[in-house]
mmCIF file of C-alpha atoms in Angstrom:
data_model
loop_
_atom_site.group_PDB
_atom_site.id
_atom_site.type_symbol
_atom_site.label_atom_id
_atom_site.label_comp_id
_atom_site.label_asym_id
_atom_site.label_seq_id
_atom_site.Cartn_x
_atom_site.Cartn_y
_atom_site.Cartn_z
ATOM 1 C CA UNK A 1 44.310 19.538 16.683
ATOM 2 C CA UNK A 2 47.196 17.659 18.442
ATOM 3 C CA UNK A 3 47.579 15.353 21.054
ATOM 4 C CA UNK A 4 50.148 16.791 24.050
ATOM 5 C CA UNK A 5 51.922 14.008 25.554
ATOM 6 C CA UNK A 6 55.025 14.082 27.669
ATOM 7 C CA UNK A 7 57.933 12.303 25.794
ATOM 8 C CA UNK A 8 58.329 10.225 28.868
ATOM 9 C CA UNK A 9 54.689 8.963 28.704
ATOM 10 C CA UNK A 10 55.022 8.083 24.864
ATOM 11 C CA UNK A 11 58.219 6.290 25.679
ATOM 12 C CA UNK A 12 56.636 4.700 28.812
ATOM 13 C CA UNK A 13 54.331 3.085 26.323
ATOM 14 C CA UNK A 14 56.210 1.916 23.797
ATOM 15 C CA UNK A 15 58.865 0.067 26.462
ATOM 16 C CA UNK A 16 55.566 -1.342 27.819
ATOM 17 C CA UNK A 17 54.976 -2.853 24.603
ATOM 18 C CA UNK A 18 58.321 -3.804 23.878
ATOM 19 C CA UNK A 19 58.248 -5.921 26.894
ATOM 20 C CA UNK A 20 55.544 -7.941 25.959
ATOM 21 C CA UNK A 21 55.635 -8.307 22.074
ATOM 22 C CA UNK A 22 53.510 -11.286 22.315
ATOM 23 C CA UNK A 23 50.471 -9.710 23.849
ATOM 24 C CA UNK A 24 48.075 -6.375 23.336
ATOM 25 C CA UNK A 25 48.934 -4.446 26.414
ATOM 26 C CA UNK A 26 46.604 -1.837 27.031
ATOM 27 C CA UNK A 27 46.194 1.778 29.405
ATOM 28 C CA UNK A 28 44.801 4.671 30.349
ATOM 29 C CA UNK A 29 45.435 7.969 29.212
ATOM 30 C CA UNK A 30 44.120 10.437 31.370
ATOM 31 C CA UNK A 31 44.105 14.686 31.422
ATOM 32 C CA UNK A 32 42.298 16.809 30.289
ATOM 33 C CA UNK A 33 41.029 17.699 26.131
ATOM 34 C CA UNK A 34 43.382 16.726 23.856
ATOM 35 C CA UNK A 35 46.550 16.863 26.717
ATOM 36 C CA UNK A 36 47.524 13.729 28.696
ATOM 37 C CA UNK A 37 48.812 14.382 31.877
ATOM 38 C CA UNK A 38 49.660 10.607 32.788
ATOM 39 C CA UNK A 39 49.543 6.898 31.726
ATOM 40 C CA UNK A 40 48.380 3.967 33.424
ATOM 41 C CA UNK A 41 49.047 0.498 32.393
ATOM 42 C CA UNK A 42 46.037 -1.607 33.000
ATOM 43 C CA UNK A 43 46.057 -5.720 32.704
ATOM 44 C CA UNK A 44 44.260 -6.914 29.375
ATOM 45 C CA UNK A 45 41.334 -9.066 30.663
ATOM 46 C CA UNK A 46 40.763 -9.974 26.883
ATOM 47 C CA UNK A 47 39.924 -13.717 26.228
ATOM 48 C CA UNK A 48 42.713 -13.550 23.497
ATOM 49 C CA UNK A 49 44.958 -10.935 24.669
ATOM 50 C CA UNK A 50 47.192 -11.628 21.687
ATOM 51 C CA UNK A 51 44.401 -10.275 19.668
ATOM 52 C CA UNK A 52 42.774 -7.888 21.586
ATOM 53 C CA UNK A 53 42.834 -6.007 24.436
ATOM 54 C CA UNK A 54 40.047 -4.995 27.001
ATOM 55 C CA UNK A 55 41.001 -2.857 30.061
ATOM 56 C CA UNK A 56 40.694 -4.010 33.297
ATOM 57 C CA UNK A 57 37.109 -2.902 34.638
ATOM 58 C CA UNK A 58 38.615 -1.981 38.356
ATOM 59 C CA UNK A 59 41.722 0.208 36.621
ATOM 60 C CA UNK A 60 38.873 2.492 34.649
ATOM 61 C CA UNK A 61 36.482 2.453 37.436
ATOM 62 C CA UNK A 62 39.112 3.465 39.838
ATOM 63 C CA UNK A 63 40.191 6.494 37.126
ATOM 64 C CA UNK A 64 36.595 7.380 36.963
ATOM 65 C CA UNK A 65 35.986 7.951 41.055
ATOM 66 C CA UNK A 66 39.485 9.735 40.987
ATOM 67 C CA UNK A 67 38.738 12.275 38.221
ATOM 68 C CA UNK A 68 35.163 12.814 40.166
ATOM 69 C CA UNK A 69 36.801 14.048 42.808
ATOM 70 C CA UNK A 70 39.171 16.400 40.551
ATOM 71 C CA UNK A 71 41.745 14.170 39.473
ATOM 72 C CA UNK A 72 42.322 14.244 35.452
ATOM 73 C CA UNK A 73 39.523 12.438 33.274
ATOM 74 C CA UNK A 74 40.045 9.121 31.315
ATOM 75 C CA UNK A 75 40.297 11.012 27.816
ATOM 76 C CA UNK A 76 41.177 7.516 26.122
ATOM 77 C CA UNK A 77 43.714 4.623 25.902
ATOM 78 C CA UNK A 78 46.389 3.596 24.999
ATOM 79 C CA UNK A 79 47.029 -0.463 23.052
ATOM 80 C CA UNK A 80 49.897 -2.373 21.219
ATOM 81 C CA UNK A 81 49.241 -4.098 17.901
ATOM 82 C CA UNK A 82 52.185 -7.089 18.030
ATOM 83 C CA UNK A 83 51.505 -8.455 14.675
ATOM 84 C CA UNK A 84 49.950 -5.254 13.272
ATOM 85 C CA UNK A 85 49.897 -1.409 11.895
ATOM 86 C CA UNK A 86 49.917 1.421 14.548
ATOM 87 C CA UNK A 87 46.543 1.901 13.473
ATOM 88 C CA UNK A 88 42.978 1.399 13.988
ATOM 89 C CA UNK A 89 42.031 -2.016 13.114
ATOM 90 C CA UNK A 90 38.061 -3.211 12.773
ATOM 91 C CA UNK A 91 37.579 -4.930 15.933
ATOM 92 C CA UNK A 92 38.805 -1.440 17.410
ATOM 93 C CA UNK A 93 36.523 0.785 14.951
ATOM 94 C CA UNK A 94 33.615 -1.571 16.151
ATOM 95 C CA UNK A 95 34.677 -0.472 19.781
ATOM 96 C CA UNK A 96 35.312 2.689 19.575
ATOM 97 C CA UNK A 97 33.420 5.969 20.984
ATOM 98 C CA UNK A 98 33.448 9.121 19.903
ATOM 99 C CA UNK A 99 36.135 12.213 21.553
ATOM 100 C CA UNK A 100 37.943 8.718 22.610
ATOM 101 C CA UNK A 101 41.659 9.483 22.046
ATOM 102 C CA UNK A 102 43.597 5.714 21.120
ATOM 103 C CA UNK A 103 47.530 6.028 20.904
ATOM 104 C CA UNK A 104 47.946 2.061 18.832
ATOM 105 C CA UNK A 105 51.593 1.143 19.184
ATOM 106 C CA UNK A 106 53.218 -1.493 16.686
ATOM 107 C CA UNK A 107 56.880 -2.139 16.671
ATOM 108 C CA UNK A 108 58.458 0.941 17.531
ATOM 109 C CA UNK A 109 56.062 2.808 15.991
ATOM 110 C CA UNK A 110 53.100 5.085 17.867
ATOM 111 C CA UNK A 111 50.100 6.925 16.407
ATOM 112 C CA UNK A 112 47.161 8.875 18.265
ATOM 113 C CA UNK A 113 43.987 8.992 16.718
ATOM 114 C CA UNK A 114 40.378 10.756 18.223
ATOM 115 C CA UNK A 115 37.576 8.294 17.477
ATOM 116 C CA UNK A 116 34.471 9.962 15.950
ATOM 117 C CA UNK A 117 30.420 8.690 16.501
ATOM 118 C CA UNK A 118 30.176 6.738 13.205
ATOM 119 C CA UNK A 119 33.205 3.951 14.056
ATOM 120 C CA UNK A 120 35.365 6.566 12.138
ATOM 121 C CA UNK A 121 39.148 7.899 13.330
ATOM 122 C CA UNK A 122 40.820 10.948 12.820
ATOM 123 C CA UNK A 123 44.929 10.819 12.763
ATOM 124 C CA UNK A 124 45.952 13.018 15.601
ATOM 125 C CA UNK A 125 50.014 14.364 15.446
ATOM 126 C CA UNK A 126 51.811 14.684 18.111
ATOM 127 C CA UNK A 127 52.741 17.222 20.290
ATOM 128 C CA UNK A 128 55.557 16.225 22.268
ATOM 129 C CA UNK A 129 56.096 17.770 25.939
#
């Protein structure tokens, strides 16, 4: 299993997070299985956005009406750990859902990962488009 992403989306995310070191920012990642088509930054309505991040309720309800109508499908999301690992931390284990795809970006660094039913990740590679 790999994660297809366009170059320009996985670079779109990581500028995103460059820009704002001191925050989580936070997105959609929509398509279709295991292939994102496109990225949409969303504003992180978290109380403590420099902890956390929670998506925007009107971006995801807004992706969910589109990809009813036949747009792509919210497959996952996309977040920015400033002071952290490009990886899963608790608070998002205890959030997680399982078949959610989570690209976690920290410095310059970006990882996907497909969350599982039991709070559990699996490390998804790459496959650049």
């Amino acid at each position: 299993m790999r994660l297809e992403i366009s170059r320009a989306a996985l670079d779109a995310i990581r500028a995103e997070a460059a820009a704002s070191p001191d925050v989580e920012v936070c997105g959609l990642l929509l398509g279709r299985g295991l292939q994102v088509e496109r990225v949409v930054p969303c504003r992180n309505v978290a109380a403590e956005p420099r902890m956390a991040f929670e998506i925007d309720s009107q971006a995801l309800i807004t992706a969910h009406k589109q990809a009813r109508i036949g747009g792509p499908a919210v497959i996952g999301h996309y977040h920015s750990h400033p002071t952290g690992k490009a990886e899963p931390s608790a608070r998002d284990a205890a959030s997680a859902r399982g078949g959610e795809v989570w690209v976690i970006v920290a410095d310059s660094d970006a990882t996907a990962w497909l969350a599982s039913n039991d709070a559990t990740f699996e490390r998804l590679p790459f496959r650049l488009t």
